[in-house]
Amino acid sequence: MRYVYLRAFCTFVMIHLGAALDNGLARTPQMGWNSWAKFGCGVSEQAVLSMAQAIVETGLDKFGYQYVVIDDCWHGPSRNRSTGAPLADPTLFPNGIKKLADEIHGLGLKLGLYSSAGSMTCARRFGSLGYEEIDAQTYAEWGIDYLKYDNCYNEGQSGTPLISYNRYRRMFDALNATGRPILYSMCNWGEDQPWNWASTIANSWRVSGDLTDNFGRYDDRCPCTSMLDCKLPGFYCSVARIIDFAAPLGSKAGTGGWNDLDILEVGNGGMTNDEYITHFSMWSILKSPLLLGNDLTSMSQDTLDIITNDAIIALNQDPTNSAANRVFSRLIEGGGSLSLWVGSLVNGTTVVAIMNTSSKHQRLHLSFDEIFIDWLPARTFSYRVFDLWQKTPSKAGETLDFSQWTNSPIWGGD
Amino acid sequence: MRYVYLRAFCTFVMIHLGAALDNGLARTPQMGWNSWAKFGCGVSEQAVLSMAQAIVETGLDKFGYQYVVIDDCWHGPSRNRSTGAPLADPTLFPNGIKKLADEIHGLGLKLGLYSSAGSMTCARRFGSLGYEEIDAQTYAEWGIDYLKYDNCYNEGQSGTPLISYNRYRRMFDALNATGRPILYSMCNWGEDQPWNWASTIANSWRVSGDLTDNFGRYDDRCPCTSMLDCKLPGFYCSVARIIDFAAPLGSKAGTGGWNDLDILEVGNGGMTNDEYITHFSMWSILKSPLLLGNDLTSMSQDTLDIITNDAIIALNQDPTNSAANRVFSRLIEGGGSLSLWVGSLVNGTTVVAIMNTSSKHQRLHLSFDEIFIDWLPARTFSYRVFDLWQKTPSKAGETLDFSQWTNSPIWGGD
Amino acid sequence: MRYVYLRAFCTFVMIHLGAALDNGLARTPQMGWNSWAKFGCGVSEQAVLSMAQAIVETGLDKFGYQYVVIDDCWHGPSRNRSTGAPLADPTLFPNGIKKLADEIHGLGLKLGLYSSAGSMTCARRFGSLGYEEIDAQTYAEWGIDYLKYDNCYNEGQSGTPLISYNRYRRMFDALNATGRPILYSMCNWGEDQPWNWASTIANSWRVSGDLTDNFGRYDDRCPCTSMLDCKLPGFYCSVARIIDFAAPLGSKAGTGGWNDLDILEVGNGGMTNDEYITHFSMWSILKSPLLLGNDLTSMSQDTLDIITNDAIIALNQDPTNSAANRVFSRLIEGGGSLSLWVGSLVNGTTVVAIMNTSSKHQRLHLSFDEIFIDWLPARTFSYRVFDLWQKTPSKAGETLDFSQWTNSPIWGGD
Amino acid sequence: MRYVYLRAFCTFVMIHLGAALDNGLARTPQMGWNSWAKFGCGVSEQAVLSMAQAIVETGLDKFGYQYVVIDDCWHGPSRNRSTGAPLADPTLFPNGIKKLADEIHGLGLKLGLYSSAGSMTCARRFGSLGYEEIDAQTYAEWGIDYLKYDNCYNEGQSGTPLISYNRYRRMFDALNATGRPILYSMCNWGEDQPWNWASTIANSWRVSGDLTDNFGRYDDRCPCTSMLDCKLPGFYCSVARIIDFAAPLGSKAGTGGWNDLDILEVGNGGMTNDEYITHFSMWSILKSPLLLGNDLTSMSQDTLDIITNDAIIALNQDPTNSAANRVFSRLIEGGGSLSLWVGSLVNGTTVVAIMNTSSKHQRLHLSFDEIFIDWLPARTFSYRVFDLWQKTPSKAGETLDFSQWTNSPIWGGD
């Protein structure tokens, strides 16, 4: 996979349709770390603090990673029996969530929590359906900055956009009522087309079933071929599959409301370095939230290099807030595809990505006519070209030769 | 693309199912100009007036173009804080909409306005959901003649025909209550099959995502292969794609209620002249409203020739109000298709169109059996044949040779 | 198309799922004549009477054709302005519907009427939505025996089985409340899977868009490839297409509630005689109501022979009430298919039909294993075989040679 | 079909999403016998008792078969006319259901009953829609332990998960209110995705139309190609088809809530012994309830050997409660497929099944990389391998040769 980063001497004027929630949060896609992949139901105060400290020590916070999100299983065995308020597990979180939030805030970071818009969470802890107000209020009192809100055990409350909207709207209203800015991360797995209705109530919404740490293997447990009307989002979805799902949804992402492609798997061991580069790059240009899922206390240099590539992160956080569009996707004989992605950045800059998911090297002749499909004059300008992974500019008149790599680099520039 | 225009010596008796709203408007498909493609959010009193004047100066009004429609972005920063009434942007429309309507009316034209059946318009201005009555009342007071009513930020109110119907019905009732005849142009992008239910509440309804200025390129942003149950209408849909979408819907169009294929792109530069001829001709015979989208103050002669072809416009405005039907569509090796379209006109006249979307010349032998599939006796009559683009009649016994052109002419007659 | 009619020396015990409404009507599929194809909006008292008289004169009533159904356009320009009661057109029906019903009853026949579960009928006469009680009451007072209840202008009241059910249930309740037995013929074109829910409220339900007088031509106006979740039933559906639609629905038909494949086109001129034989035979074994649509005052002998084939009618009216099942359908190179249909009749008799929709003769070797798939012992019995069109029994040991015909005969027996 | 049973020296830690109802029942998939296939509407006290006695005499209860379920047709001609309570048929059940329950309990078994969430049962007996409370109360008074709750005549109450959920929830609440533990077996044929919402209200839910006693023949009466959004579940579904339907649903099964693949056909005569072995094995590893459907009073040794294979039953009842996952399914030229299934068991044991549905022998080279896709370290361990049908362990270094069989054995172990 390669990227071309082009500086055009004009300004694109594009009115994009997908813009969103005005709670002042997620002006660009949120960045941080989530506990699930590493700790699952073994998450604890100690685990969370160690990761938060690692964020500061490795300097990840300087790159924008600020949310530390506790996923499922922070819960005690039951709610407070008299008030109905949620309670954290006293063993895993002996000092309580509020104390933990203070410590996280003390590190200059923000704390996220998890619940489900159902009668139980996915791991069968108490859910928030019917408890939206008291839960939101308690989260606010605890100093929570972020809520991931899942879809398990939803008691049949899905099937039309309106049914799903109403269910997720209840928590949105409850969060708003607290007065505390809490980033609202919807996770209904793309059911009932959230990209069409979530942008006025949420800061991000998952677009598919769960990502797995694999680049392209088909898995029966992620059975839909498209998310446009998928009735079983499932899980074990590969990077390539989720990119395919997200391709038509780019215009739905915008300031304050993002298509969430799920937690990053970079550094978890199931892909090659080139595949992780592709994974991270595509999540960036598709404007997905960037939530790390790896163990931050023991990262390889390769992993650190990927997640701290400031040029790639800049694509994700670019203030134009325009997701890249897939211009074409060509099937390759023997499996996989070769696709071209183009996105608009500030100051008339364009990002270009070429993704090869086949197992073979591919040679591609690419013309400006193919890159600039929406605004024709852009075809006539001159450009400086930068590789955002090699970090070397192209020379004048140089041919960009994409034939040496299966999955990887990128050209980048100012 | 070629048309054969046949005069039969019989009268077709066809009871068509799709007939519609009885507010006295849109007895034939509405014609006019819309501000979006040219001005986007830069629309202004001055811009609108200059286009209205151009309509009169170029004589377009004589051909039927009468509605001047202001699309999104006429809005002020907020509604009137005490009454809730909509307010126009005081900078862009310094004299107010009512004054502008008076001037438009003074030119013998009519003024249209835009809103969305959502909490915001697509460009994030205040929407009309929940404000139907005061908005309709204000539009009427301003002297508005036409409302384009969009679908952005609809708060999940879609998913079944009934949910969408109820939402759009509210504005229909509100418009009716004003007592002023206001053409109601629904724009819910074909979600929930509006062709099945909109004809009793609206004068037209969009059948797809937004058209782009391209004849046939596939674009991922318009991902559905059919509109019969499309969950993401999208945008950047090509002319050929929208024709394909509209093919099965012809019977749903009728007096007072039309399938809207979106604003015309003729003259905007993204297609060849032949392609624009095809675009305009097909919109006409499919009974789409004909809303120009180009800059009327600087048109080429080619553009003017297309949009003022009175024979083609006559097909669109023919009182039989019967959309052409696609008799067949044959895939061409190498891409594209060759399709035959036939429609009924007044006095037993028949319009025949052959559309070639491949990149190669095609030779087609066409028999009367193929043209006249619904009423068999028509096969035995004699016909005079006219080319509506060449404007020359065929000679007796002449063979109509369609092989010289890729996309274009038409035969026409009285 | 050929039929084999087999007499087995055993009794099938089959508990079929699809059985239905207990209003005492349509114990077997209803038979009669409908005005639409012949008269359209030109229907009148005189037209109806002339057809009723023709039924008696040609002896069609002896074969079971008893319902004379007036389709759309019997309506006056409006309802009674004070009572809201429906009024017939005073010119077309100068003596009123009640008088006409009396005359029809005097001929030993029954009278049917038409309305739509919408704000208008398909031809834009007043509809019954919101007027169910007064309409049903008036029909009963008029002596009406049958109601065909259409789906036009339904104001968006569709999209889930429950929405459609509730709408059609209202008329069911209203008809019941009159105390008069009125056969309730639902016509919602197969939207929202009526076969799953209509059997407790209706005597029959249409399963598709309107049939056209053509055996197998594909028409874009009938665009769905299956009716299982079709969002645009359309019209101009061919005989072969509707058979294909009905194939999986056989088990849903049963005593008192039938899959309606639409009015017969036999004798209307658009098909060959063999095709009409196939059409009539398949409608019969699929347990469709048999409503004639041709001009009964001027029938050819061929037409009369088809619609009065008592062996075929006996298949339709067989008290086992079990629709034939399609055992296989094999695509034929060059277009069309060869399919095998098997149904259970009284006294262990089996009906077998082989349908060839290709343009070429087909040779088929058929074993008892293929015919008897549900109850294996039937494969070991001996059978007498009758051709229900040739009306000659096979000789012992005779080979049944299906190779001489493209579409046609049938073997039959006692 | 062959199974490999692998003992790994590690413990899998898998948090599965699908876990369920906490009424204390169906901790593992329920096992027993159902009356429908054998007796249909001829079921009686005598028939039920004879089967219950056969369970005890053949020792089937020792293998876990404990529920004796009376399916449709136990009903009297009507409910109690004054109380509305259900009444059993006095001829078929002369001593009443309560007495029968006592006798069944006396044998150490449990008694199940059947009703439908509709106005009638499938065989047109009185249904429970609107009678949930009195029916549940009566069942409890009778000592019923299990309710199979069908979907016939549901009056249009389907179409979204919420509509179906609400209908089935009513009986769940009614059963709960009785205070008696009654296993709740939902049978809505997979409509509206019950796997997504039934786990909090039911102990099992059918995932498809009815199984027929056939391994792989396609039948038009079971027309959907997937159950993810099937609008006509139908019946006459083959074993291979239902396995295909269930493949993506494995994660939805869990403690207390199971995917029900329908009553077993083992011993009913329509399949070969190898096919029955495959049928029983796949139902087991997919965690389907195991309800026998054959005549227990006259079983062949082959049948008894299959349904009492304790190693296979142990797969079904394994406390890990994790359904096997289909790793791949490869189409075989000439028809059928070769698929690999892998499931996790207690103590790090893995079950591996290879299913060949083609008519030809297949040779398969299988690597640990293919078997262990979710947790990569498992690929590096050593395993002991057992064939669960041959009941012989493999020797060290032995090649497992799957080429001799079309459908059959299995390797098993401790």
Coordinates of N, CA and C in Angstrom, one line a residue, chain B residues 14-22 160-163 165 169 193 195-197 199-201 228-229 247-249 251-252 255 325-329 373-374 376, chain C residues 36 40-41 119-120 122-124 152-160 163 189 191 210 212 217-221 223-224 229 231-236 269-270:
Chain B
M14 N -55.1 3.7 -22.5 CA -54.3 3.1 -21.4 C -54.7 3.7 -20.1
I15 N -55.2 2.9 -19.2 CA -55.5 3.4 -17.8 C -54.2 3.3 -17.0
H16 N -53.5 4.3 -16.8 CA -52.3 4.2 -16.0 C -52.6 4.3 -14.5
L17 N -51.8 3.5 -13.8 CA -52.0 3.5 -12.3 C -51.5 4.7 -11.6
G18 N -50.5 5.3 -12.1 CA -49.8 6.3 -11.3 C -50.3 7.7 -11.7
A19 N -51.3 8.2 -10.9 CA -51.8 9.5 -11.1 C -51.9 10.1 -9.7
A20 N -52.1 11.4 -9.6 CA -51.7 11.9 -8.3 C -52.4 13.1 -7.8
L21 N -51.6 13.9 -7.0 CA -52.0 15.0 -6.1 C -52.9 16.0 -6.9
D22 N -54.0 16.4 -6.2 CA -54.9 17.3 -6.9 C -54.9 18.7 -6.3
T160 N -39.7 2.5 7.0 CA -40.9 1.9 6.4 C -41.6 3.0 5.7
P161 N -42.4 2.6 4.6 CA -43.1 3.7 3.9 C -43.9 4.5 4.9
L162 N -44.5 3.9 5.9 CA -45.4 4.7 6.8 C -44.6 5.7 7.6
I163 N -43.4 5.4 8.0 CA -42.7 6.4 8.8 C -42.3 7.6 7.9
Y165 N -43.8 8.5 5.0 CA -45.0 9.1 4.6 C -45.5 10.1 5.7
R169 N -45.9 13.9 5.0 CA -47.3 14.3 5.1 C -47.5 15.6 5.9
Q193 N -39.4 3.7 -1.0 CA -40.3 3.6 -2.2 C -41.4 4.7 -2.3
W195 N -42.5 6.3 -4.7 CA -43.3 6.2 -5.9 C -44.6 5.4 -5.5
N196 N -44.6 4.7 -4.4 CA -45.7 3.9 -4.0 C -46.7 4.7 -3.1
W197 N -46.3 5.8 -2.5 CA -47.1 6.5 -1.6 C -47.1 8.1 -1.7
S199 N -47.7 10.0 -4.3 CA -48.5 10.7 -5.3 C -49.7 11.4 -4.7
T200 N -50.1 11.0 -3.5 CA -51.3 11.7 -2.9 C -50.9 12.9 -2.0
I201 N -49.6 13.1 -1.8 CA -49.1 14.2 -1.0 C -48.1 15.1 -1.7
L228 N -35.1 -0.2 -5.7 CA -36.3 -0.8 -5.2 C -36.3 -1.0 -3.7
D229 N -35.1 -1.2 -3.1 CA -35.0 -1.3 -1.7 C -33.6 -0.8 -1.2
A247 N -36.1 3.1 -14.6 CA -36.7 2.3 -15.6 C -38.0 1.6 -15.2
P248 N -38.0 0.9 -14.0 CA -39.2 0.2 -13.6 C -40.3 1.1 -13.0
L249 N -40.0 2.4 -12.9 CA -40.9 3.3 -12.1 C -41.9 4.1 -13.0
S251 N -44.6 3.8 -14.6 CA -46.1 3.8 -14.4 C -46.5 4.6 -13.1
K252 N -45.5 4.9 -12.3 CA -45.8 5.6 -11.1 C -46.0 7.1 -11.3
T255 N -50.2 12.7 -13.9 CA -50.7 14.0 -13.8 C -50.6 14.5 -12.3
N325 N -41.6 3.5 -21.5 CA -41.3 2.2 -20.9 C -40.0 1.6 -21.6
R326 N -39.2 1.0 -20.8 CA -38.0 0.3 -21.4 C -38.4 -1.1 -21.8
V327 N -38.4 -1.3 -23.2 CA -38.9 -2.6 -23.7 C -37.8 -3.6 -23.5
F328 N -36.5 -3.2 -23.8 CA -35.4 -4.2 -23.5 C -34.2 -3.4 -23.2
S329 N -33.2 -4.1 -22.6 CA -31.9 -3.5 -22.4 C -30.9 -4.7 -22.6
I373 N -45.6 -3.5 -27.9 CA -45.8 -4.7 -27.1 C -47.1 -4.8 -26.3
D374 N -47.7 -3.6 -26.1 CA -48.9 -3.7 -25.2 C -50.2 -3.8 -26.0
L376 N -51.5 -4.9 -29.5 CA -51.0 -5.6 -30.7 C -51.4 -5.0 -32.1
Chain C
W36 N -62.5 -6.4 -15.7 CA -61.5 -5.4 -16.0 C -60.9 -5.6 -17.4
G40 N -62.6 -2.5 -18.6 CA -61.9 -1.5 -17.9 C -62.9 -0.5 -17.3
C41 N -62.7 0.8 -17.6 CA -63.6 1.8 -17.0 C -64.9 2.0 -17.8
S119 N -57.0 5.7 -0.3 CA -57.8 6.9 -0.4 C -58.5 7.0 -1.7
M120 N -58.0 6.3 -2.8 CA -58.6 6.2 -4.1 C -58.5 4.8 -4.6
C122 N -57.5 2.4 -8.0 CA -56.4 2.5 -8.9 C -56.8 3.5 -10.1
A123 N -58.1 3.5 -10.4 CA -58.6 4.5 -11.4 C -59.0 5.8 -10.8
R124 N -58.6 6.0 -9.6 CA -58.9 7.3 -8.9 C -60.3 7.6 -8.6
C152 N -54.2 0.4 -4.2 CA -53.7 1.7 -4.7 C -54.0 2.8 -3.7
Y153 N -53.1 3.8 -3.7 CA -53.2 5.0 -2.9 C -53.4 4.7 -1.4
N154 N -52.5 3.8 -0.9 CA -52.7 3.3 0.5 C -52.1 4.2 1.5
E155 N -51.6 5.4 1.1 CA -51.1 6.4 2.0 C -50.0 5.8 2.9
G156 N -49.1 5.1 2.3 CA -47.9 4.6 3.0 C -48.2 3.5 4.0
Q157 N -49.4 3.0 4.0 CA -49.7 2.0 5.0 C -49.2 0.6 4.6
S158 N -47.9 0.4 4.4 CA -47.4 -0.9 4.1 C -45.9 -0.9 4.6
G159 N -45.2 -2.0 4.5 CA -43.8 -2.0 4.9 C -43.5 -3.1 5.9
T160 N -44.5 -3.4 6.7 CA -44.3 -4.6 7.6 C -45.6 -5.4 7.5
I163 N -48.5 -3.7 9.5 CA -49.1 -2.5 8.9 C -50.1 -2.9 7.9
W189 N -51.2 -7.3 -4.0 CA -50.1 -7.6 -4.9 C -48.9 -8.3 -4.3
E191 N -47.5 -7.7 -1.4 CA -46.6 -6.9 -0.5 C -46.7 -7.4 0.9
D210 N -49.8 -7.4 -11.5 CA -50.9 -7.8 -12.5 C -50.3 -8.7 -13.6
T212 N -50.2 -10.1 -17.4 CA -50.5 -9.6 -18.7 C -50.8 -10.7 -19.6
R217 N -42.6 -13.3 -21.9 CA -41.7 -12.2 -22.1 C -41.4 -11.5 -20.8
Y218 N -40.1 -11.2 -20.6 CA -39.7 -10.4 -19.4 C -40.2 -9.0 -19.7
D219 N -40.7 -8.3 -18.6 CA -41.1 -6.9 -18.8 C -40.5 -6.2 -17.6
D220 N -39.8 -5.0 -17.8 CA -39.3 -4.2 -16.8 C -40.3 -3.7 -15.8
R221 N -41.5 -3.7 -16.2 CA -42.6 -3.2 -15.3 C -43.0 -4.1 -14.2
P223 N -40.5 -5.9 -12.1 CA -39.1 -6.1 -12.0 C -38.6 -7.0 -10.9
C224 N -39.4 -7.5 -10.0 CA -38.8 -8.4 -8.9 C -38.5 -9.8 -9.5
D229 N -39.8 -10.9 -1.0 CA -39.6 -9.6 -0.4 C -39.6 -8.5 -1.4
K231 N -40.5 -5.2 -3.4 CA -40.9 -3.9 -3.1 C -41.6 -3.1 -4.2
L232 N -41.7 -3.8 -5.4 CA -42.4 -3.2 -6.5 C -43.0 -4.3 -7.3
P233 N -44.2 -4.7 -6.9 CA -44.9 -5.8 -7.6 C -45.1 -5.5 -9.1
G234 N -45.5 -4.2 -9.4 CA -45.7 -3.8 -10.7 C -46.8 -4.4 -11.4
F235 N -46.7 -4.5 -12.8 CA -47.7 -5.2 -13.6 C -47.0 -5.6 -14.9
Y236 N -47.8 -6.1 -15.8 CA -47.3 -6.7 -17.1 C -46.4 -7.9 -16.7
G269 N -56.1 -13.4 -26.6 CA -55.4 -13.2 -27.9 C -53.9 -13.1 -27.8
G270 N -53.3 -12.9 -26.7 CA -51.9 -12.7 -26.6 C -51.0 -13.9 -26.5

